[in-house]
mmCIF file with all atom_site columns, C-alpha atoms in Angstrom:
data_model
loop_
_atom_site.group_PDB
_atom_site.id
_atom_site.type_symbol
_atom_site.label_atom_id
_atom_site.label_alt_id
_atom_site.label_comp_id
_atom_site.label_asym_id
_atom_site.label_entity_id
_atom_site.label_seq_id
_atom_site.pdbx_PDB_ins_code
_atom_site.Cartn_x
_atom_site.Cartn_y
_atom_site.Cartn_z
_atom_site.occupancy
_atom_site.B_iso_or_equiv
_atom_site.pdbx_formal_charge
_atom_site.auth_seq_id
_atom_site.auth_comp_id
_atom_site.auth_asym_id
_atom_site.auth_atom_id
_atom_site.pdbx_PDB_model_num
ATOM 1   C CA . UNK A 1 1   ? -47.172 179.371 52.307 1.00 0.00 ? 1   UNK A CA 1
ATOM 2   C CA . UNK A 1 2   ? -45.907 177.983 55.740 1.00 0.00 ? 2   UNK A CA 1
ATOM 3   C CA . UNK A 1 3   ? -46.434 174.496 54.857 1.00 0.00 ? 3   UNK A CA 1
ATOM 4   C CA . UNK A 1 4   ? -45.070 174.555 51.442 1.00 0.00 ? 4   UNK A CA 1
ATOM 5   C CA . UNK A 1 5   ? -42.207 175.924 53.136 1.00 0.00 ? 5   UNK A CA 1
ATOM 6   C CA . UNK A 1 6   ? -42.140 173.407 55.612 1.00 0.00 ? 6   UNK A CA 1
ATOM 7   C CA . UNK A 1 7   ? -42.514 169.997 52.586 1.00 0.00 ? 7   UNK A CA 1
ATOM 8   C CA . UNK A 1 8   ? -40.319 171.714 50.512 1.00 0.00 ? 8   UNK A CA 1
ATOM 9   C CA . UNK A 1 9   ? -37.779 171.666 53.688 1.00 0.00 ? 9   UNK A CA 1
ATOM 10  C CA . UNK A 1 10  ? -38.649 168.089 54.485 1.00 0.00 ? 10  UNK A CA 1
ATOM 11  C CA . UNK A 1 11  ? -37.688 167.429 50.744 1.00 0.00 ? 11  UNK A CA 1
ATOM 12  C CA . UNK A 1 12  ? -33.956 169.178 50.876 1.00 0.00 ? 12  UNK A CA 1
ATOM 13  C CA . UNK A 1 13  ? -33.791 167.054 54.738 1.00 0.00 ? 13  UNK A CA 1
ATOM 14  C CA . UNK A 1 14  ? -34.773 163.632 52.977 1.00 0.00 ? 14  UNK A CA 1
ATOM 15  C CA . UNK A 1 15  ? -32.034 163.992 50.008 1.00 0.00 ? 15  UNK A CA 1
ATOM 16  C CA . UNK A 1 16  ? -29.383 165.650 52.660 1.00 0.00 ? 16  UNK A CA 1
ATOM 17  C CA . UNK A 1 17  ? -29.460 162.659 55.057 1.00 0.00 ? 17  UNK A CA 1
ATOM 18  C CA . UNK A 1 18  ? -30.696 160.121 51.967 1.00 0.00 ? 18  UNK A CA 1
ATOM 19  C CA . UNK A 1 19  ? -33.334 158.034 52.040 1.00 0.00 ? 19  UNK A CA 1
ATOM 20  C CA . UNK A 1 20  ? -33.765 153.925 51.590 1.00 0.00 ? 20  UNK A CA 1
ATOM 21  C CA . UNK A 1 21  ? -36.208 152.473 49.615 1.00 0.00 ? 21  UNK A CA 1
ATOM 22  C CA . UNK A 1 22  ? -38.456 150.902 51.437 1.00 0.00 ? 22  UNK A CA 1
ATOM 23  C CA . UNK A 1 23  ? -41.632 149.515 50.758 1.00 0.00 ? 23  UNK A CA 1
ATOM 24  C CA . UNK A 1 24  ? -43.347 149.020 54.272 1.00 0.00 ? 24  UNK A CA 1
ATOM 25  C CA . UNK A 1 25  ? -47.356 148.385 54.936 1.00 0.00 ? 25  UNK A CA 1
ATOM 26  C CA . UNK A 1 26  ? -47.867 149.670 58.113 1.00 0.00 ? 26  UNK A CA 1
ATOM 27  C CA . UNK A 1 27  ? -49.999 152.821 58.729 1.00 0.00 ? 27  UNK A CA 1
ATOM 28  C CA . UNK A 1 28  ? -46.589 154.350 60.948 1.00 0.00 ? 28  UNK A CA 1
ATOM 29  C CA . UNK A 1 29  ? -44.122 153.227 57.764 1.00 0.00 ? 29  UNK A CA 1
ATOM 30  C CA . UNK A 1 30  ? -42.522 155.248 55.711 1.00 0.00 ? 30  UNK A CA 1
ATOM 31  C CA . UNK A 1 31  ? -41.216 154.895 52.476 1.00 0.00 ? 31  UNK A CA 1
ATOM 32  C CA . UNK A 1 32  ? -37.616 156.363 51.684 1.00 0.00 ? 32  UNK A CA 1
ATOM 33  C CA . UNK A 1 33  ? -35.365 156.600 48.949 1.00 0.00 ? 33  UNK A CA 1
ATOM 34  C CA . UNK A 1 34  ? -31.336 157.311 48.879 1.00 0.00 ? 34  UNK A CA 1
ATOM 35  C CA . UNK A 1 35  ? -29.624 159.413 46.820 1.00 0.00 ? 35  UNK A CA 1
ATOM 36  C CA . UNK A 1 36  ? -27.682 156.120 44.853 1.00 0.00 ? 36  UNK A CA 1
ATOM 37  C CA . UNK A 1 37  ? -31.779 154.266 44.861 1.00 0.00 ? 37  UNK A CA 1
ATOM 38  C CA . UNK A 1 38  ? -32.400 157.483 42.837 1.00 0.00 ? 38  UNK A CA 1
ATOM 39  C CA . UNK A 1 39  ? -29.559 157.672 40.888 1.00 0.00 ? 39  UNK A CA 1
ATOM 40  C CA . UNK A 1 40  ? -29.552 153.959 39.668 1.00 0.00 ? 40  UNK A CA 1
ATOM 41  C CA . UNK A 1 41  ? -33.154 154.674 38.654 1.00 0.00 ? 41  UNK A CA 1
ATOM 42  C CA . UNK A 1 42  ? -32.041 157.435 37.062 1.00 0.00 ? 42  UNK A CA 1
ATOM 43  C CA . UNK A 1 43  ? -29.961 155.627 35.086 1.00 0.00 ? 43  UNK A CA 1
ATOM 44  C CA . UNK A 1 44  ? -32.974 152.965 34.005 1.00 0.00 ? 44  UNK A CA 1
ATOM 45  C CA . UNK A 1 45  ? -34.724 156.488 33.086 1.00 0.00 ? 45  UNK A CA 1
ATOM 46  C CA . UNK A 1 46  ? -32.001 157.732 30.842 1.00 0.00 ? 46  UNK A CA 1
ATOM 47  C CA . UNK A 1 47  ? -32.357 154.445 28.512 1.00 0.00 ? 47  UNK A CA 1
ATOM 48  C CA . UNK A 1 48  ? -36.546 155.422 28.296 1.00 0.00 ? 48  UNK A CA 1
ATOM 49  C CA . UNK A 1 49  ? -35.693 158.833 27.252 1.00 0.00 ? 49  UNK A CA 1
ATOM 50  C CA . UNK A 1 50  ? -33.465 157.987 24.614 1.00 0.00 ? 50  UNK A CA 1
ATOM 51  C CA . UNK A 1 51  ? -37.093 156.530 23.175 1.00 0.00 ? 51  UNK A CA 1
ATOM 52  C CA . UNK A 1 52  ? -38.985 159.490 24.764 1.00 0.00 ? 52  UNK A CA 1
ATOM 53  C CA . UNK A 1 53  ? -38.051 162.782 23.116 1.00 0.00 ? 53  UNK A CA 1
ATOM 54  C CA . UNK A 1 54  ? -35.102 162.961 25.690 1.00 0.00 ? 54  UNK A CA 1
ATOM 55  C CA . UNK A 1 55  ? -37.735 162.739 29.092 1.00 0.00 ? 55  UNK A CA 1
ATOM 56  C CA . UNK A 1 56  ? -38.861 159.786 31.307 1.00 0.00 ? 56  UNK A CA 1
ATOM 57  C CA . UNK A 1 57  ? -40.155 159.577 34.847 1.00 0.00 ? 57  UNK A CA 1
ATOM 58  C CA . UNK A 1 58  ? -41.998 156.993 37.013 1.00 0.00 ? 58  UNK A CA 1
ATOM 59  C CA . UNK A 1 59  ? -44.305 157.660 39.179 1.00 0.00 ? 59  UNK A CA 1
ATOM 60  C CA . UNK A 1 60  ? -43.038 156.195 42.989 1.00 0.00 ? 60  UNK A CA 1
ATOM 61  C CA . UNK A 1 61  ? -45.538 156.681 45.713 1.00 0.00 ? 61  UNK A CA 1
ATOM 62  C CA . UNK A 1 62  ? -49.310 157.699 46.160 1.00 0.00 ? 62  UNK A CA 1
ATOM 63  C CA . UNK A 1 63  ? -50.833 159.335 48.613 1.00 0.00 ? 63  UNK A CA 1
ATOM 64  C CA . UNK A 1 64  ? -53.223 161.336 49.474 1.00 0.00 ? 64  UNK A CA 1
ATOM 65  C CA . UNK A 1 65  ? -53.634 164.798 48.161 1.00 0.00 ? 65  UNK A CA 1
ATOM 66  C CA . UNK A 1 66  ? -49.876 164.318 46.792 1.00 0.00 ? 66  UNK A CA 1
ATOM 67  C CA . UNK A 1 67  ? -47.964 161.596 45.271 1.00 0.00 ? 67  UNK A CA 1
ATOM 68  C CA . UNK A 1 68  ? -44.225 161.483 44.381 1.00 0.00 ? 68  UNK A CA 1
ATOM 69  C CA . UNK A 1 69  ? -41.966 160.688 41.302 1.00 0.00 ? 69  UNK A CA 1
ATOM 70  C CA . UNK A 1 70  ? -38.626 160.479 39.749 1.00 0.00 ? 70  UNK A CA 1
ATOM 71  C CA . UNK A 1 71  ? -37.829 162.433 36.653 1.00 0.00 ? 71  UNK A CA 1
ATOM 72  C CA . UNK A 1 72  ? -34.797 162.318 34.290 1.00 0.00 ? 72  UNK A CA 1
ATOM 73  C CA . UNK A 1 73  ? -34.346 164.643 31.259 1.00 0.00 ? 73  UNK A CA 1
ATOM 74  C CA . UNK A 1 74  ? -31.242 164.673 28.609 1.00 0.00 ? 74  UNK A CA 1
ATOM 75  C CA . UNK A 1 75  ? -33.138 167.888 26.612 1.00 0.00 ? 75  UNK A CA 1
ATOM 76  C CA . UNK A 1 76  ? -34.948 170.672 27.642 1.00 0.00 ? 76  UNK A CA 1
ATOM 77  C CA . UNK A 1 77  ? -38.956 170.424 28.380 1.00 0.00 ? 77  UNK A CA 1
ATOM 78  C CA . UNK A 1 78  ? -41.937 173.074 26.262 1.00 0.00 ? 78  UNK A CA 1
ATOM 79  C CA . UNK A 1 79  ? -43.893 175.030 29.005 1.00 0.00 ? 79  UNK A CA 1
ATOM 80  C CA . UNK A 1 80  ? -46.260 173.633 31.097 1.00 0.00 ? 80  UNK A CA 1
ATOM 81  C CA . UNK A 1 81  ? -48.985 174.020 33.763 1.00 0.00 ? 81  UNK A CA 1
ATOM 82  C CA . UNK A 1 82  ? -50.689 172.226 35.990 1.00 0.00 ? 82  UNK A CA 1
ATOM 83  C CA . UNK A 1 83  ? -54.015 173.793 37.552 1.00 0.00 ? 83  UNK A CA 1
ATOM 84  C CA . UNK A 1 84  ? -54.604 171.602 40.541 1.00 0.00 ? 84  UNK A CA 1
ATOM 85  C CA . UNK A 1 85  ? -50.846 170.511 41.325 1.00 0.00 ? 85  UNK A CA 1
ATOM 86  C CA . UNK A 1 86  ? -48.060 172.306 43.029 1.00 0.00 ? 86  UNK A CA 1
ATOM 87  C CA . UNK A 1 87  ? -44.571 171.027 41.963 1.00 0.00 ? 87  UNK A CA 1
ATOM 88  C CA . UNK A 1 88  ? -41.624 170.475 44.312 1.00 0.00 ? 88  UNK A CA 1
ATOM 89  C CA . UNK A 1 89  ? -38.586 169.347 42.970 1.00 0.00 ? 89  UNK A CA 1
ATOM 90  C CA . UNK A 1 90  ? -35.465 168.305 44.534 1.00 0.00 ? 90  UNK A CA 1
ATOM 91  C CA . UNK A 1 91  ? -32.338 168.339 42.149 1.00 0.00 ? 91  UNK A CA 1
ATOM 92  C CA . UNK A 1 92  ? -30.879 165.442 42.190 1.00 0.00 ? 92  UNK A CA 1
ATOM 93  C CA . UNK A 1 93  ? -28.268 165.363 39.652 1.00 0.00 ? 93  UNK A CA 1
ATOM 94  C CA . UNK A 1 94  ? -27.277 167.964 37.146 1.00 0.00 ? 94  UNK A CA 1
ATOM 95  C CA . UNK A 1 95  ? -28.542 171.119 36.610 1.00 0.00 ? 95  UNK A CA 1
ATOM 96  C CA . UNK A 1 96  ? -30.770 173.347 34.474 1.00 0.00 ? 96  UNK A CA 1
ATOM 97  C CA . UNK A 1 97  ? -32.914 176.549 34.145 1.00 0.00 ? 97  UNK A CA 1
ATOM 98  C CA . UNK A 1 98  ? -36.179 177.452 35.209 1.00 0.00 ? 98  UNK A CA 1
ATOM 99  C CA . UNK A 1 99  ? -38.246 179.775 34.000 1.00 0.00 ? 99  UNK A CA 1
ATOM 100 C CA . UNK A 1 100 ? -41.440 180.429 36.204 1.00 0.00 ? 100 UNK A CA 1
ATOM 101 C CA . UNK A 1 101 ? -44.596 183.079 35.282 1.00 0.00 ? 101 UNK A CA 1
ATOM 102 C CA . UNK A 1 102 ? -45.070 184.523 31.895 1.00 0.00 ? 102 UNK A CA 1
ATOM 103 C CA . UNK A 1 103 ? -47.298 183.312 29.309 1.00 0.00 ? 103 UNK A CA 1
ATOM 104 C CA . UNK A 1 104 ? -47.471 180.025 27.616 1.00 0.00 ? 104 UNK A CA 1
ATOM 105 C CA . UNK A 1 105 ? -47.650 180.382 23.815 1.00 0.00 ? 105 UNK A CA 1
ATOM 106 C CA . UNK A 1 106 ? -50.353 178.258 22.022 1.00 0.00 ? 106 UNK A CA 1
ATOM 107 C CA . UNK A 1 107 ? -51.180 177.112 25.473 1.00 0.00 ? 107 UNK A CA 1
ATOM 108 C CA . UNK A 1 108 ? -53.627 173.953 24.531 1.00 0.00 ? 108 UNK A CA 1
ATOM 109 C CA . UNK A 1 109 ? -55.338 171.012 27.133 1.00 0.00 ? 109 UNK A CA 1
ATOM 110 C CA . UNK A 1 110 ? -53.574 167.850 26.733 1.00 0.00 ? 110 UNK A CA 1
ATOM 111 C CA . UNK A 1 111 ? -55.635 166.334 29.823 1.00 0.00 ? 111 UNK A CA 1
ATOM 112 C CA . UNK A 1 112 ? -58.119 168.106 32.266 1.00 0.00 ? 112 UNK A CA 1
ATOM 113 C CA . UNK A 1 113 ? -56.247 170.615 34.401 1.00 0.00 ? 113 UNK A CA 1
ATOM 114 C CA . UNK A 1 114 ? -52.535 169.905 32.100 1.00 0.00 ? 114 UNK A CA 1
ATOM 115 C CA . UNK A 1 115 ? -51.656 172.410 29.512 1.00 0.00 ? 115 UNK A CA 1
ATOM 116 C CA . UNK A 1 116 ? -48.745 173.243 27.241 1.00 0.00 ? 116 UNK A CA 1
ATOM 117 C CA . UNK A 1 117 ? -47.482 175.125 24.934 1.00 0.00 ? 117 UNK A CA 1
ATOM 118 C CA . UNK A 1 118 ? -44.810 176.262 22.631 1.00 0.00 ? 118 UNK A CA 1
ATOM 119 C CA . UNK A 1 119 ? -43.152 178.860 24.477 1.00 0.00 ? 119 UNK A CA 1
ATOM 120 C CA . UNK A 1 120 ? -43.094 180.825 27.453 1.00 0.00 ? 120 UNK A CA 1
ATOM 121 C CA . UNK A 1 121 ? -42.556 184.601 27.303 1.00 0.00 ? 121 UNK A CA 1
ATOM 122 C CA . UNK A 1 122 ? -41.686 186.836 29.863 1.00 0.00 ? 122 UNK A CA 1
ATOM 123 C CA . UNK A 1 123 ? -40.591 184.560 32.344 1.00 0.00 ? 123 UNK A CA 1
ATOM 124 C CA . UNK A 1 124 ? -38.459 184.744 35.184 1.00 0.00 ? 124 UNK A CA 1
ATOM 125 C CA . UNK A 1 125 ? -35.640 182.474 35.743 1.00 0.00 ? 125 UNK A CA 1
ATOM 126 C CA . UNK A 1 126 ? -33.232 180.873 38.094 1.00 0.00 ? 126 UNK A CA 1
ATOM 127 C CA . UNK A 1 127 ? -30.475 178.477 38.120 1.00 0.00 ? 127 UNK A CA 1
ATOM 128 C CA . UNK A 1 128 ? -31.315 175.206 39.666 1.00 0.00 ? 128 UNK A CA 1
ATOM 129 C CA . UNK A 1 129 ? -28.326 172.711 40.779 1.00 0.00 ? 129 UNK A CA 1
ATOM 130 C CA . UNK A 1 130 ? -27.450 169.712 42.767 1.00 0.00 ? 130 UNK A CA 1
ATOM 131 C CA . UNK A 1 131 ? -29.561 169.899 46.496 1.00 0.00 ? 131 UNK A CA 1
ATOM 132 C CA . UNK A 1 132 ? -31.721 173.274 45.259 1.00 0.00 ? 132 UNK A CA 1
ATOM 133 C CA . UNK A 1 133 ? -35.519 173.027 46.345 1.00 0.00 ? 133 UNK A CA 1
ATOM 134 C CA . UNK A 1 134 ? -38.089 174.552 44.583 1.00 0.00 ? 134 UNK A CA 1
ATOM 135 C CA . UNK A 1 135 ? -41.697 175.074 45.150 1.00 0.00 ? 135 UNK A CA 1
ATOM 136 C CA . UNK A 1 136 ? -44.130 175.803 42.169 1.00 0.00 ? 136 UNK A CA 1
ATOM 137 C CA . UNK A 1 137 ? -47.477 176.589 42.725 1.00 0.00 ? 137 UNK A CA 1
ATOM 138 C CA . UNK A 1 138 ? -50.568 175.170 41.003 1.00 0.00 ? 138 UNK A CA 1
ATOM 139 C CA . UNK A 1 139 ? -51.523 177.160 38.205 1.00 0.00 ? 139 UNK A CA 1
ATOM 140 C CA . UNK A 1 140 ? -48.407 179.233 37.218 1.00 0.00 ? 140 UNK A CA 1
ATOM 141 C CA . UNK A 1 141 ? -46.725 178.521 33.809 1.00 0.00 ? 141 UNK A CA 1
ATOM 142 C CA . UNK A 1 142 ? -42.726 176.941 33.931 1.00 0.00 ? 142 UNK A CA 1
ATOM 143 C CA . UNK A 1 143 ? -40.172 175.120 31.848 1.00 0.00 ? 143 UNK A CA 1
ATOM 144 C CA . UNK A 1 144 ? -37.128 173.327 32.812 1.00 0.00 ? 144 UNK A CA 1
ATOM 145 C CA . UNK A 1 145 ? -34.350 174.250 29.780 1.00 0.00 ? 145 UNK A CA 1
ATOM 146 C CA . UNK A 1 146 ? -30.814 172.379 29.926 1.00 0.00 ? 146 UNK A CA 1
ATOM 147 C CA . UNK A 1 147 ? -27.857 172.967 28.237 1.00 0.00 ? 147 UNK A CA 1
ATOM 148 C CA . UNK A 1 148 ? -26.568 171.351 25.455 1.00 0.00 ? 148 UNK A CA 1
ATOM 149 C CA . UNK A 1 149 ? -25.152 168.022 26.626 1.00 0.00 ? 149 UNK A CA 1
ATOM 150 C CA . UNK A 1 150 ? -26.849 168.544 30.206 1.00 0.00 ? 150 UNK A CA 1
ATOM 151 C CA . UNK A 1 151 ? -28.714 166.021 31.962 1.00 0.00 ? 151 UNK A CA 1
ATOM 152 C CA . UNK A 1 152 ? -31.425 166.491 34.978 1.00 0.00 ? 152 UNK A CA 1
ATOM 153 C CA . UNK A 1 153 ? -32.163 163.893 37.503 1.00 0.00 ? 153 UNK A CA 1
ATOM 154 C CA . UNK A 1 154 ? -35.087 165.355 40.307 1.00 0.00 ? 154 UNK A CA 1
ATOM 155 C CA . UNK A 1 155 ? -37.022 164.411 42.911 1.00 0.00 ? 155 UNK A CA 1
ATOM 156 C CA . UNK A 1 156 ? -40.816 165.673 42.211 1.00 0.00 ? 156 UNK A CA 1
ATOM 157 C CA . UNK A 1 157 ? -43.445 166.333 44.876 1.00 0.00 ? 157 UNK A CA 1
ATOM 158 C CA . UNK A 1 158 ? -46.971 167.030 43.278 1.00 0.00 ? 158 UNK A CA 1
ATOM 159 C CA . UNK A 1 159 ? -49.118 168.570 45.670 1.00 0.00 ? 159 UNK A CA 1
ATOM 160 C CA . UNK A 1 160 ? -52.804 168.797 45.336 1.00 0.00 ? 160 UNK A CA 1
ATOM 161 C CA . UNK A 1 161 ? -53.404 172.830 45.521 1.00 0.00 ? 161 UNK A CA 1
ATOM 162 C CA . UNK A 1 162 ? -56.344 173.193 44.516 1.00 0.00 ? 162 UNK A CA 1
#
């Protein structure tokens, strides 16, 4: 719990003081990305979703036991979870809903340790907006729903959990 607190606090510091992209090979490099590098990919994303059932996002960095990407959404996303892979996201632009917990409805494999569904009942939820942080364990069910006319830029951490 400590160190998610502690990535999930490195997250909100690296879009607060905004990060460069920067692709360096040295072991002691380290690769960042500003707040307009994300938003101009953001706006690369928007033209994929448009082909994409409203969703796009590119992965940007391995490494191990976590890697990091870029997501954009123009409509909201069907429940989800992810066995072995925390998610941290950092809202970049826009804002949505989260719903966390529950149960996914029709809850089927679409790759080993990704499921979805077609709804998620009795979950909890929480207003997410521009600089929010939020940590979501491996294994528990969520869904990201926007308002009509809403769009969603964020910053994703996936943590191996288990």
């Amino acid at each position: 719990m400590k160190s998610t607190r502690i990535v999930s606090a490195v997250a909100a510091s690296a879009l607060a003081v905004g990060l460069h992209v920067a692709a360096q090979t040295s072991p002691a490099s380290a690769d960042r990305w500003t707040r307009a590098d994300m938003l101009a990919k953001s706006r690369e994303l928007a033209a994929t979703a448009k082909q994409h059932n409203g969703a796009a996002s590119i992965k940007l960095s391995n490494y191990p036991g976590h890697f990091t990407m870029l997501a954009y959404r123009e409509q909201s996303g069907g429940p989800e979870v992810h066995e072995h892979f925390a998610d941290i996201f950092v809202i970049v632009r826009g804002s949505a809903t989260l719903f966390t917990g529950g149960t996914v409805v029709d809850q089927r494999t679409t790759s080993p340790g990704e499921m979805i569904g077609s709804a998620l009942e009795d979950a909890a939820s929480q207003a997410l907006h521009v600089g929010d942080v939020v940590h979501i364990p491996a294994g528990t069910p969520h869904r990201l729903v926007l308002s009509k006319g809403d769009t969603l830029t964020y910053f994703v951490i996936k943590v191996k959990e288990s």
